[in-house]
XYZ file of C-alpha atoms in Angstrom:
771
model
C -18.031 79.943 3.287
C -20.600 77.559 4.752
C -22.051 77.122 1.306
C -18.643 76.160 -0.062
C -18.160 73.664 2.766
C -21.574 72.146 2.126
C -20.890 71.850 -1.592
C -17.464 70.341 -0.898
C -18.948 67.881 1.576
C -21.723 66.962 -0.867
C -19.193 66.510 -3.645
C -16.999 64.346 -1.409
C -19.959 62.196 -0.400
C -21.086 61.953 -4.007
C -17.637 60.902 -5.190
C -17.325 58.390 -2.353
C -20.749 56.878 -3.113
C -20.001 56.797 -6.812
C -16.683 55.048 -6.231
C -18.357 52.638 -3.826
C -21.037 51.764 -6.386
C -18.497 51.443 -9.199
C -16.369 49.215 -6.969
C -19.347 46.933 -6.424
C -20.424 46.992 -10.064
C -16.921 46.470 -11.462
C -14.902 44.485 -8.911
C -11.298 43.586 -9.757
C -11.211 40.349 -11.750
C -9.646 38.251 -9.038
C -11.813 35.318 -10.080
C -9.356 34.940 -12.943
C -6.438 34.601 -10.553
C -7.087 31.031 -9.592
C -3.966 29.186 -8.574
C -2.876 25.912 -10.111
C -3.051 22.906 -7.833
C 0.292 21.362 -7.054
C 1.236 18.218 -5.190
C 4.444 18.463 -3.190
C 6.592 15.976 -1.295
C 7.441 15.988 2.391
C 10.284 18.467 1.726
C 7.994 20.725 -0.380
C 9.545 19.805 -3.717
C 6.870 19.592 -6.447
C 5.797 16.108 -7.497
C 3.100 16.991 -10.013
C 1.231 20.134 -11.015
C -2.220 20.617 -12.438
C -2.332 23.736 -14.611
C -5.403 25.969 -14.790
C -7.802 25.863 -17.740
C -5.379 28.002 -19.767
C -2.494 25.633 -19.177
C -0.671 28.063 -16.862
C 1.377 26.680 -14.003
C 1.458 28.620 -10.746
C 2.976 27.460 -7.497
C 1.021 29.208 -4.717
C 3.238 31.040 -2.229
C 2.924 33.509 0.607
C 5.349 36.263 1.610
C 6.828 34.043 4.331
C 7.747 31.492 1.652
C 9.943 33.980 -0.238
C 13.635 34.726 0.205
C 14.187 38.129 1.878
C 16.783 38.848 -0.807
C 14.138 38.549 -3.522
C 11.683 40.813 -1.696
C 14.435 43.409 -1.225
C 15.393 43.275 -4.889
C 11.780 43.382 -6.104
C 10.715 46.358 -3.988
C 13.940 48.285 -4.581
C 13.936 47.771 -8.337
C 10.219 48.005 -9.039
C 8.632 50.150 -6.340
C 10.643 51.568 -3.421
C 7.602 53.442 -2.136
C 5.204 50.470 -2.331
C 4.241 50.581 1.325
C 3.663 54.372 1.221
C 1.567 55.237 -1.856
C -2.161 54.670 -2.511
C -1.658 52.528 -5.579
C -0.408 55.364 -7.792
C 2.769 57.300 -7.047
C 2.310 60.936 -8.253
C 5.994 61.744 -7.767
C 6.993 58.836 -9.994
C 4.544 59.979 -12.648
C 6.012 63.503 -12.664
C 9.580 62.166 -12.681
C 8.916 59.778 -15.563
C 7.138 62.460 -17.570
C 9.984 64.958 -17.197
C 12.655 62.365 -18.072
C 10.787 61.102 -21.101
C 10.165 64.652 -22.405
C 13.783 65.714 -22.059
C 15.095 62.485 -23.624
C 12.520 62.460 -26.410
C 11.750 58.839 -25.790
C 10.524 56.543 -23.029
C 13.396 56.001 -20.619
C 11.515 55.602 -17.359
C 8.209 54.180 -16.180
C 5.912 55.162 -13.376
C 4.034 51.940 -12.761
C 3.871 50.863 -9.157
C 3.731 47.245 -8.112
C 0.025 47.735 -7.466
C -0.442 49.049 -11.019
C 1.526 46.109 -12.426
C -0.693 43.777 -10.404
C -3.785 45.490 -11.817
C -2.493 45.033 -15.363
C -1.717 41.359 -14.706
C -5.267 40.837 -13.497
C -6.800 42.830 -16.375
C -4.448 43.176 -19.362
C -4.907 46.212 -21.681
C -3.268 47.797 -24.702
C -0.622 50.476 -24.231
C -2.689 53.653 -24.443
C -3.640 56.632 -22.330
C -7.100 55.176 -21.664
C -5.549 51.847 -20.732
C -3.109 53.535 -18.346
C -5.949 55.496 -16.692
C -7.951 52.313 -16.267
C -4.884 50.633 -14.817
C -4.429 53.427 -12.239
C -8.115 53.259 -11.257
C -7.849 49.509 -10.811
C -4.690 50.004 -8.723
C -6.494 52.393 -6.388
C -9.401 49.959 -6.233
C -7.010 47.193 -5.151
C -5.565 49.466 -2.469
C -9.123 50.199 -1.299
C -9.970 46.512 -1.010
C -6.738 44.821 0.085
C -3.759 45.305 2.356
C -0.296 45.909 0.953
C 0.808 42.359 1.811
C -2.244 40.917 0.068
C -1.494 42.913 -3.083
C 2.147 41.882 -2.966
C 1.073 38.236 -2.599
C -1.111 38.514 -5.709
C 1.861 39.876 -7.648
C 4.188 37.166 -6.343
C 1.793 34.508 -7.604
C 0.817 36.126 -10.931
C 3.933 37.825 -12.314
C 4.821 36.441 -15.790
C 8.070 34.492 -16.066
C 7.881 33.186 -19.613
C 5.746 30.640 -21.390
C 3.108 29.089 -19.135
C 4.982 29.939 -15.938
C 3.518 32.551 -13.627
C 4.584 33.494 -10.130
C 7.894 33.368 -8.328
C 7.116 29.917 -6.908
C 6.704 28.226 -10.305
C 9.616 30.224 -11.758
C 11.988 29.287 -8.956
C 11.220 25.585 -9.340
C 11.191 25.652 -13.142
C 14.415 27.544 -13.735
C 16.413 26.819 -10.599
C 14.922 23.613 -9.164
C 14.537 25.053 -5.686
C 12.032 26.796 -3.454
C 11.785 30.613 -3.644
C 12.902 30.699 -0.017
C 16.331 29.352 -1.046
C 17.152 32.009 -3.663
C 20.640 33.505 -3.493
C 21.268 37.209 -4.100
C 22.224 36.559 -7.730
C 19.153 34.392 -8.287
C 16.910 36.941 -6.561
C 18.169 39.673 -8.910
C 17.610 37.404 -11.935
C 14.036 36.587 -10.872
C 13.371 40.292 -10.311
C 14.449 41.201 -13.847
C 12.739 38.346 -15.665
C 9.118 39.663 -15.590
C 10.265 42.853 -17.408
C 10.465 40.868 -20.644
C 9.856 37.164 -19.936
C 10.286 35.911 -23.490
C 13.417 37.936 -24.290
C 15.133 37.288 -20.954
C 14.442 33.571 -20.445
C 17.692 32.386 -18.829
C 17.457 28.890 -20.273
C 17.341 30.312 -23.816
C 19.088 33.691 -23.655
C 21.578 33.529 -20.771
C 23.595 36.606 -21.881
C 20.539 38.885 -22.067
C 19.327 37.499 -18.747
C 22.708 38.165 -17.135
C 22.748 41.782 -18.343
C 19.269 42.341 -16.912
C 20.300 40.697 -13.642
C 23.384 42.889 -13.317
C 21.234 45.964 -13.875
C 19.183 44.975 -10.843
C 22.359 44.350 -8.853
C 23.658 47.824 -9.746
C 20.401 49.341 -8.502
C 20.729 47.430 -5.213
C 24.241 48.805 -4.722
C 23.214 52.325 -5.732
C 20.520 52.533 -3.086
C 22.686 50.853 -0.441
C 20.404 47.879 0.058
C 23.203 45.383 -0.606
C 26.864 46.055 0.052
C 29.575 46.045 -2.594
C 30.931 42.617 -1.642
C 27.494 40.969 -1.968
C 26.902 42.562 -5.368
C 30.373 41.663 -6.629
C 29.979 38.006 -5.615
C 26.542 37.886 -7.201
C 27.851 39.230 -10.505
C 30.549 36.570 -10.578
C 27.906 33.844 -10.832
C 27.434 32.765 -14.428
C 23.945 32.074 -15.653
C 23.902 28.510 -16.835
C 20.658 26.690 -16.312
C 19.682 23.121 -17.169
C 16.459 22.504 -19.107
C 13.409 23.794 -17.328
C 12.263 21.592 -14.471
C 8.767 20.123 -14.793
C 7.495 18.119 -11.817
C 6.588 14.666 -13.113
C 6.624 12.324 -10.133
C 3.776 10.243 -8.716
C 1.236 11.147 -11.423
C -1.303 8.498 -10.389
C -1.087 9.425 -6.716
C -1.184 13.140 -7.531
C -4.488 12.662 -9.323
C -5.862 10.718 -6.366
C -4.682 13.357 -3.893
C -6.932 15.950 -5.523
C -9.876 14.122 -3.942
C -8.305 14.162 -0.486
C -8.237 17.929 0.088
C -9.246 21.256 -1.422
C -5.859 22.829 -0.719
C -4.066 24.452 -3.632
C -0.735 23.137 -2.408
C -1.231 19.506 -1.435
C 1.574 18.578 0.910
C 2.101 14.827 1.042
C 4.366 12.502 2.990
C 6.035 11.256 -0.201
C 9.836 11.070 -0.189
C 10.738 12.524 -3.608
C 14.033 10.655 -4.026
C 12.466 7.339 -3.001
C 9.533 7.953 -5.333
C 11.879 8.643 -8.242
C 13.925 5.512 -7.524
C 10.851 3.286 -7.481
C 9.445 4.834 -10.659
C 12.755 4.166 -12.408
C 12.640 0.618 -11.042
C 9.172 0.180 -12.570
C 10.214 1.537 -15.958
C 13.256 -0.736 -16.036
C 11.002 -3.724 -15.361
C 8.842 -3.246 -18.443
C 10.999 -5.401 -20.671
C 10.898 -8.294 -18.175
C 7.120 -8.366 -17.832
C 4.342 -9.378 -20.192
C 3.509 -6.515 -22.622
C 0.105 -5.871 -21.033
C 1.148 -6.288 -17.383
C 1.231 -3.346 -14.978
C 2.961 -2.958 -11.634
C 2.037 -1.187 -8.389
C 4.374 -0.528 -5.452
C 3.731 1.098 -2.102
C 6.192 1.928 0.690
C 4.949 3.016 4.121
C 6.977 4.037 7.167
C 5.167 1.969 9.813
C 6.567 4.047 12.673
C 4.114 6.819 11.751
C 2.217 5.215 8.787
C 3.333 7.914 6.362
C 3.279 6.905 2.688
C 6.807 7.398 1.352
C 6.427 6.074 -2.199
C 3.359 5.405 -4.314
C 3.765 3.874 -7.768
C 0.256 3.343 -9.101
C 1.221 1.848 -12.464
C 4.285 0.663 -14.338
C 4.263 3.626 -16.744
C 1.708 6.427 -16.627
C 2.138 7.092 -20.356
C 1.850 3.471 -21.527
C -1.719 2.987 -22.739
C -1.082 -0.650 -23.694
C -0.550 -1.380 -19.981
C -3.447 0.832 -18.829
C -0.878 3.130 -17.226
C -3.528 5.653 -16.188
C -5.277 3.063 -13.950
C -4.333 3.298 -10.273
C -3.595 -0.268 -9.197
C -2.758 0.781 -5.633
C -6.404 1.658 -4.992
C -7.935 -0.915 -7.363
C -9.922 -3.704 -5.684
C -8.521 -7.118 -6.615
C -8.503 -10.669 -5.294
C -5.721 -10.890 -2.655
C -4.972 -14.589 -3.045
C -3.219 -15.923 0.075
C -2.203 -12.554 1.514
C -5.078 -12.664 4.032
C -3.842 -15.896 5.650
C -1.709 -14.210 8.364
C -4.843 -12.557 9.724
C -6.694 -15.804 10.431
C -3.582 -17.142 12.204
C -3.262 -13.989 14.300
C -6.953 -14.079 15.211
C -6.801 -17.799 16.026
C -3.842 -17.191 18.357
C -5.581 -14.206 19.922
C -8.741 -16.282 20.411
C -6.833 -19.129 22.070
C -7.485 -21.633 19.277
C -3.838 -22.350 18.405
C -0.238 -21.653 19.332
C 2.736 -21.446 16.975
C 3.234 -25.250 16.824
C -0.389 -26.400 16.864
C -1.043 -29.483 14.755
C -3.050 -28.586 11.643
C -4.318 -30.782 8.840
C -3.008 -30.347 5.331
C -5.260 -33.023 3.915
C -8.191 -33.045 1.472
C -11.555 -31.995 2.778
C -14.376 -34.445 2.240
C -17.326 -32.184 1.594
C -18.224 -28.540 1.239
C -15.416 -26.186 0.195
C -12.623 -28.429 -1.117
C -9.619 -26.357 -2.302
C -6.192 -27.691 -3.175
C -2.709 -26.380 -2.482
C -0.788 -24.378 -5.056
C 1.539 -27.331 -5.743
C -1.444 -29.735 -5.979
C 0.053 -31.881 -3.167
C -0.655 -32.374 0.541
C 1.676 -32.618 3.518
C -0.573 -34.251 6.105
C 0.384 -33.155 9.626
C 1.882 -29.636 9.742
C 2.513 -27.067 12.450
C 0.742 -23.733 12.332
C 4.054 -21.951 11.727
C 4.995 -24.227 8.805
C 1.502 -23.995 7.354
C 1.694 -20.199 7.286
C 5.288 -19.878 6.080
C 4.550 -22.390 3.281
C 1.167 -20.786 2.551
C -0.776 -24.059 2.710
C -4.458 -23.717 1.854
C -6.160 -26.487 3.807
C -4.845 -25.459 7.276
C -5.974 -21.871 6.632
C -9.433 -23.110 5.674
C -9.487 -25.264 8.828
C -8.760 -22.182 10.955
C -11.333 -20.101 9.099
C -13.923 -22.803 9.755
C -13.055 -22.783 13.469
C -13.033 -18.982 13.779
C -15.960 -18.174 11.468
C -16.020 -16.238 8.173
C -18.556 -13.646 9.365
C -16.583 -12.993 12.518
C -13.381 -12.722 10.464
C -14.831 -10.081 8.144
C -16.383 -8.167 11.027
C -13.079 -8.083 12.910
C -11.244 -6.617 9.926
C -14.071 -4.191 9.227
C -13.838 -2.851 12.793
C -10.229 -1.889 11.939
C -11.300 -0.051 8.763
C -10.327 -2.975 6.492
C -13.454 -3.730 4.492
C -13.355 -6.813 2.289
C -15.564 -6.758 -0.793
C -17.582 -9.900 -1.440
C -18.848 -10.873 -4.902
C -22.460 -9.802 -5.604
C -25.049 -11.640 -3.488
C -22.359 -13.673 -1.716
C -22.264 -14.280 2.026
C -19.064 -14.610 4.086
C -17.643 -18.073 3.444
C -14.507 -20.185 3.783
C -13.169 -19.051 0.388
C -12.469 -15.607 1.856
C -9.152 -16.756 3.289
C -7.896 -17.910 -0.126
C -8.777 -14.704 -1.957
C -12.517 -15.047 -2.505
C -12.981 -11.345 -1.729
C -11.684 -8.046 -3.037
C -9.243 -5.615 -1.410
C -6.883 -2.891 -2.627
C -3.116 -2.803 -2.181
C -3.233 0.244 0.079
C -5.801 -1.364 2.394
C -3.784 -4.570 2.495
C -0.621 -2.672 3.447
C -2.608 -0.865 6.127
C -3.839 -4.205 7.487
C -0.270 -5.533 7.712
C 0.584 -2.676 10.064
C -0.859 -4.927 12.788
C 2.392 -6.934 12.673
C 4.572 -3.840 13.024
C 2.496 -1.833 15.510
C 1.747 -4.263 18.318
C -1.496 -5.676 16.933
C -3.024 -2.314 16.043
C -4.047 -1.486 12.484
C -3.507 2.092 11.335
C -4.796 3.741 8.130
C -2.180 5.117 5.778
C -1.196 8.775 6.099
C -0.945 10.159 2.578
C -0.918 13.872 3.461
C 1.214 15.736 5.971
C -1.963 16.907 7.701
C -3.359 13.375 8.148
C -3.590 12.285 11.763
C -2.305 8.946 13.001
C -5.282 6.742 13.926
C -5.126 3.210 15.327
C -7.673 0.412 15.644
C -7.327 -2.544 17.992
C -7.098 -5.794 16.025
C -5.284 -8.400 18.125
C -3.128 -8.385 21.238
C 0.516 -7.425 20.763
C 1.530 -10.981 21.684
C -0.614 -12.594 18.982
C 0.750 -10.137 16.394
C 4.331 -10.769 17.513
C 4.003 -14.562 17.221
C 2.358 -14.281 13.797
C 5.126 -12.012 12.551
C 7.778 -14.530 13.596
C 5.815 -17.279 11.855
C 5.771 -15.136 8.699
C 9.528 -14.608 8.833
C 10.174 -18.344 9.002
C 11.728 -17.987 12.470
C 8.947 -19.405 14.631
C 11.353 -21.747 16.428
C 12.179 -20.085 19.778
C 15.753 -21.298 19.343
C 16.183 -18.644 16.629
C 15.029 -15.791 18.835
C 17.564 -13.041 19.454
C 16.446 -9.986 21.352
C 16.756 -6.845 19.270
C 17.004 -8.728 15.967
C 14.171 -8.404 13.454
C 14.159 -10.379 10.208
C 12.364 -9.333 7.043
C 8.954 -11.018 6.957
C 6.758 -11.248 3.907
C 3.725 -12.998 2.452
C 2.891 -13.730 -1.161
C -0.438 -14.239 -2.868
C -1.774 -15.360 -6.237
C -5.403 -14.925 -7.232
C -7.482 -17.513 -9.037
C -6.446 -17.906 -12.665
C -3.109 -16.135 -12.030
C -4.718 -12.738 -12.531
C -2.973 -11.044 -9.600
C 0.432 -11.592 -8.002
C 1.121 -10.028 -4.598
C 3.939 -9.645 -2.100
C 3.683 -7.751 1.203
C 6.827 -7.335 3.320
C 7.612 -5.896 6.746
C 11.095 -4.634 7.618
C 12.392 -2.857 10.697
C 11.009 0.455 9.430
C 8.823 -0.060 6.367
C 5.873 -2.015 5.040
C 6.284 -2.730 1.337
C 3.428 -3.714 -0.944
C 3.820 -5.027 -4.508
C 1.157 -6.050 -7.034
C 1.594 -7.210 -10.619
C -0.983 -8.259 -13.171
C -3.157 -6.982 -15.969
C -5.477 -4.140 -14.950
C -8.225 -5.581 -17.163
C -8.195 -8.827 -15.160
C -6.957 -11.096 -17.934
C -5.013 -14.133 -16.612
C -1.255 -14.126 -17.179
C 0.422 -17.500 -17.640
C 3.034 -18.434 -15.012
C 2.369 -15.276 -13.001
C 2.324 -15.872 -9.266
C 3.489 -14.016 -6.198
C 6.797 -15.779 -5.600
C 7.846 -15.517 -9.247
C 6.780 -12.019 -10.281
C 6.052 -9.933 -7.173
C 8.743 -11.141 -4.759
C 11.707 -10.038 -6.941
C 10.395 -6.457 -6.798
C 9.856 -6.808 -3.048
C 13.475 -7.856 -2.535
C 14.722 -5.103 -4.814
C 12.800 -2.438 -2.919
C 13.892 -3.822 0.445
C 17.560 -3.816 -0.638
C 17.228 -0.202 -1.742
C 15.615 0.771 1.575
C 18.282 -1.056 3.574
C 20.950 0.895 1.686
C 19.196 4.158 2.531
C 18.993 3.146 6.188
C 22.685 2.247 6.204
C 23.531 5.640 4.802
C 21.326 7.279 7.423
C 22.628 5.121 10.308
C 19.109 3.904 11.006
C 19.602 0.135 10.943
C 19.021 -0.198 14.683
C 15.971 2.023 14.938
C 13.618 -0.818 15.838
C 13.940 -3.474 18.521
C 12.114 -6.781 18.380
C 10.945 -6.771 21.982
C 8.970 -9.848 23.031
C 5.630 -8.822 24.603
C 4.978 -9.962 28.204
C 2.020 -12.055 27.042
C 4.333 -14.347 25.030
C 6.257 -17.266 26.511
C 7.792 -20.576 25.425
C 6.563 -24.057 26.261
C 7.231 -27.613 25.101
C 4.149 -29.326 23.657
C 3.459 -32.722 22.171
C 1.733 -33.936 19.046
C -0.923 -35.080 18.406
C -2.611 -33.482 21.438
C -0.927 -30.088 21.037
C -0.507 -29.814 24.809
C 2.359 -30.187 27.310
C 3.180 -33.786 28.294
C 6.085 -35.486 29.973
C 8.812 -36.617 27.600
C 8.336 -40.259 28.571
C 4.560 -40.087 28.155
C 3.597 -42.585 25.413
C 1.130 -40.034 24.043
C 3.936 -37.578 23.268
C 4.533 -38.819 19.748
C 6.491 -35.726 18.665
C 7.759 -32.931 20.911
C 7.671 -29.317 19.743
C 8.857 -26.066 21.288
C 6.180 -23.414 20.810
C 5.505 -19.739 21.345
C 2.332 -19.528 23.411
C 0.037 -16.586 24.110
C -1.279 -15.697 27.578
C 0.157 -18.978 28.905
C -2.463 -20.972 26.949
C -1.744 -24.293 25.230
C -4.921 -25.010 23.249
C -5.518 -28.615 22.178
C -5.356 -29.759 18.563
C -8.304 -28.643 16.438
C -10.380 -31.478 15.041
C -12.453 -30.776 11.932
C -16.140 -31.351 12.520
C -16.465 -32.824 9.017
C -13.607 -35.287 9.242
C -13.287 -36.279 12.888
C -16.035 -37.326 15.240
C -13.618 -37.853 18.131
C -12.474 -35.270 20.657
C -8.789 -36.070 20.225
C -8.539 -38.739 22.917
C -9.570 -42.400 22.957
C -10.323 -44.124 26.267
C -9.709 -47.888 26.503
C -8.940 -50.545 29.108
C -6.209 -53.179 29.416
C -5.969 -56.357 31.454
C -3.027 -57.757 33.400
C -1.343 -58.871 30.182
C -1.570 -55.407 28.698
C -4.169 -56.567 26.187
C -7.202 -54.415 25.365
C -10.191 -55.557 27.377
C -13.645 -54.504 28.465
C -13.918 -52.017 31.326
C -15.603 -54.570 33.602
C -12.843 -57.153 33.257
C -10.826 -58.157 36.307
C -8.007 -55.715 37.125
C -8.907 -53.594 34.058
C -6.815 -50.418 33.895
C -8.203 -47.281 32.254
C -5.907 -45.683 29.669
C -6.081 -42.768 27.232
C -4.664 -42.547 23.737
C -3.977 -39.198 22.033
C -5.440 -39.482 18.543
C -4.139 -38.121 15.288
C -6.919 -36.539 13.225
C -8.316 -39.283 10.999
C -7.764 -37.200 7.850
C -3.998 -37.448 8.420
C -3.921 -41.268 8.398
C -2.616 -41.682 4.812
C 0.403 -39.481 5.617
C 1.260 -41.063 8.986
C 3.946 -43.702 9.385
C 2.377 -47.109 9.775
C 3.490 -47.190 13.413
C 1.412 -44.072 14.158
C -1.859 -45.386 12.765
C -4.534 -46.237 15.275
C -4.601 -49.954 14.463
C -0.875 -50.196 15.251
C -0.893 -48.110 18.432
C -3.667 -50.006 20.215
C -2.729 -53.268 21.982
C -4.181 -56.487 20.658
C -7.577 -57.535 21.986
C -7.912 -59.896 24.916
C -9.264 -63.316 23.976
C -10.691 -63.996 27.443
C -12.399 -60.656 28.100
C -12.476 -58.691 24.830
C -13.596 -55.045 24.683
C -17.059 -54.103 23.571
C -17.283 -53.402 19.855
C -17.654 -49.742 18.852
C -20.999 -49.539 17.095
C -20.255 -46.028 15.872
C -16.936 -46.057 14.032
C -15.709 -42.927 12.268
C -17.397 -42.406 8.932
C -15.393 -43.905 6.076
C -14.943 -41.863 2.884
C -12.893 -42.074 -0.308
C -10.432 -39.170 -0.519
C -7.516 -37.813 -2.523
C -7.805 -36.553 -6.095
C -11.003 -38.295 -7.202
C -14.618 -37.456 -6.488
C -17.924 -37.731 -8.329
C -17.903 -36.522 -11.935
C -14.098 -36.285 -12.085
C -12.798 -36.674 -15.648
C -9.354 -38.200 -16.188
C -7.637 -38.067 -19.567
C -5.148 -40.387 -21.258
C -2.985 -39.555 -24.234
C -3.442 -40.953 -27.747
C -0.625 -43.457 -27.274
C -2.614 -45.025 -24.404
C -0.224 -43.796 -21.729
C -1.217 -45.375 -18.423
C -3.094 -43.261 -15.866
C -2.442 -44.015 -12.198
C -4.555 -41.809 -9.872
C -3.668 -42.074 -6.170
C -6.763 -43.032 -4.195
C -7.236 -43.840 -0.511
C -9.896 -43.762 2.188
C -10.152 -42.384 5.677
C -12.222 -43.277 8.696
C -13.968 -46.598 9.065
C -12.463 -49.600 10.791
C -10.146 -52.416 9.847
C -9.411 -53.849 6.428
C -11.196 -52.633 3.319
C -12.169 -54.173 -0.010
C -12.165 -52.203 -3.291
C -14.556 -52.969 -6.171
C -14.234 -51.484 -9.666
C -17.473 -51.738 -11.671
C -18.609 -54.503 -9.310
C -15.384 -56.577 -9.494
C -13.121 -56.995 -6.460
C -9.714 -55.605 -7.416
C -7.771 -55.390 -4.138
C -7.895 -55.664 -0.338
C -5.746 -53.312 1.760
C -5.534 -51.715 5.171
C -6.391 -48.415 6.793
C -4.742 -45.401 5.100
C -3.110 -47.438 2.308
C -3.227 -46.093 -1.248
C -4.937 -47.806 -4.153
C -2.670 -47.565 -7.210
C -4.743 -48.530 -10.217
C -3.722 -48.265 -13.859
C -6.356 -47.216 -16.386
C -5.694 -47.597 -20.110
C -9.261 -47.819 -21.441
C -11.763 -45.036 -21.955
C -15.099 -45.357 -20.226
C -17.225 -44.700 -17.162
C -16.096 -46.253 -13.886
C -17.658 -46.823 -10.465
C -15.334 -47.382 -7.509
C -16.726 -48.817 -4.238
C -14.926 -49.483 -0.936
C -16.278 -51.545 2.016
C -14.638 -51.897 5.476
C -14.916 -54.480 8.283
C -17.731 -52.577 9.988
C -19.848 -52.713 6.846
C -19.459 -49.057 5.928
C -19.103 -48.205 2.258
C -18.480 -45.262 -0.040
C -18.400 -44.880 -3.799
C -17.369 -42.450 -6.514
C -18.074 -42.380 -10.241
C -15.635 -40.965 -12.751
C -14.808 -40.962 -16.450
C -11.601 -41.733 -18.345
C -11.294 -40.056 -21.752
C -8.676 -40.006 -24.469
C -7.161 -36.619 -25.339
C -8.216 -35.788 -28.903
């Protein structure tokens, strides 16, 4: 007896060791059960799927993601004893064998769900050896995995016809819903389908599919799992399915999302219906745009920075428009879209307020840009300069704040501007002389919706909300009102928030931008050619703004339908107040003060009223001129009898040509005393020729000798001035007056101007005939 026990024990140990070694040498081929990667929206509906190397689409699911009705139908119909057997059910084998022998044909099977899973993982031909191998693999799976793990493998790998595997992919493909939403009728249909996926495809053979479904329903009634009423109602549902659903939304973003996470199911914050609407909007716009132009649109909910819609190109399948190129993440020149940031920083730094006097006038040296309309306005307020996107005032602010400091401030908020190779931070940054992507630009604009804090975009549901301090809430609030065109405090209504936006056009009309901020969303739009080729007549206001308005109208309609119009209040921060200021000083003065040449009502930050900025290149004065008058009110020397000290608020000298004659310095100062005249200023402001002519300028005239009349003037200096053309005196005029000269002959010209103080300046230019 002991010998038998020893032999039995040895045999048991031998078998166990052998099975253990075989299990290690021949593991189940789970490496072949890789799931597809699928990108889903915020409500878990598929946006895009990436099939495996065999082109099979699987939507990864877990048991908790499946309708209880489907699990009941599957286990009842396929394997009622699933949770009790060891992978093979001996009773089922005996039953099937007896039934098949008596019937003389195969009428019943004995495969358990575990055996079916084993065959899915390692297909084999129908043979005795194949069946034995299948049973061994089933027991191996039971050895290695829990019942729920095996069931999960089956749920994700069961064949449902064509390239669809798993209940998740099948539910979306055939029914357009999650497997958790399956009805009893749909659960029975999905249970029957894997029996013969090709023959029972409901979209092709609805009658055969319905018969198979009803067979499952009969089994559910027979075993008392579902009651008669449930089964009857399920059978009354006809099988009529639309064409198979294939997720085809946000293809460009879906590809990008693969780099954001290793998850098989990539859950995003995309709103599927909004995404579809914007993609349709893009497709409808193709006929209105240049054949090679693409379009990118981005919508972000600024309350939590979740990305709701991401259109990376106008048409993913249009190769002529480089539809595969993601223009949301592409680095491009932003044009004027960076201007609001220099205004916000200048306010935050105490350099300006909303009505500060800025200079829209030509710069004399260094970086000398022009405005988009090739004209100048002279004296402008900060709010008007920003709302009209004037270039020279923005450059003036950048010069005062500092390009390096500007880039560093944005970089500290995770907004990194890309300079051209070997370039250093410079004034051109503010007009688009750097690179930035649409998504980073939209992120930067969150400062004006989130109290001065910049927050990165949240693409995925798992992304955390992060914020970086950029400017004070008050500076951001004032800048936002300036952007909306409602900087005048008289327009302020508590709780009311207008749509604010900024446009931009890069050099050569290569890129057109529009960024808008509503009560709930930040909208970003870019149009242009992905290859960087210029597009004639393409600029932000003409090509990008119409899409911005269209998107905003659509979003407003959605908010109306959702009763969300009043979800955001425009609360004025405590650091913001209102004060009357005067030009040209930019500071508060009494109304009857002679230095208050124009009164403005301004939003101020931290109760500061900074004085007018004077350009170091153009103005040597500090903004005030001290002089003395005698008893007659005439300008005298300081040592004269009864001399009274007075101060005169100065306009920046660069604005002289645009000032009314009564505002020019020579007109505002009293006449000089004849008995005790003032000392002469031995250091007058430098005089320079300005406007649209400088050294090496080439003017052209048409073949019919059409006259050319360039507008030329000078700034600085003192008193009258004399103009000489090629050494010949042509005219004498006063300070700030234009020289209108007609040129009808080709040739090289030298223009010289001399003022009363002896200062002079000259330019040389060429007039050519158009050939």
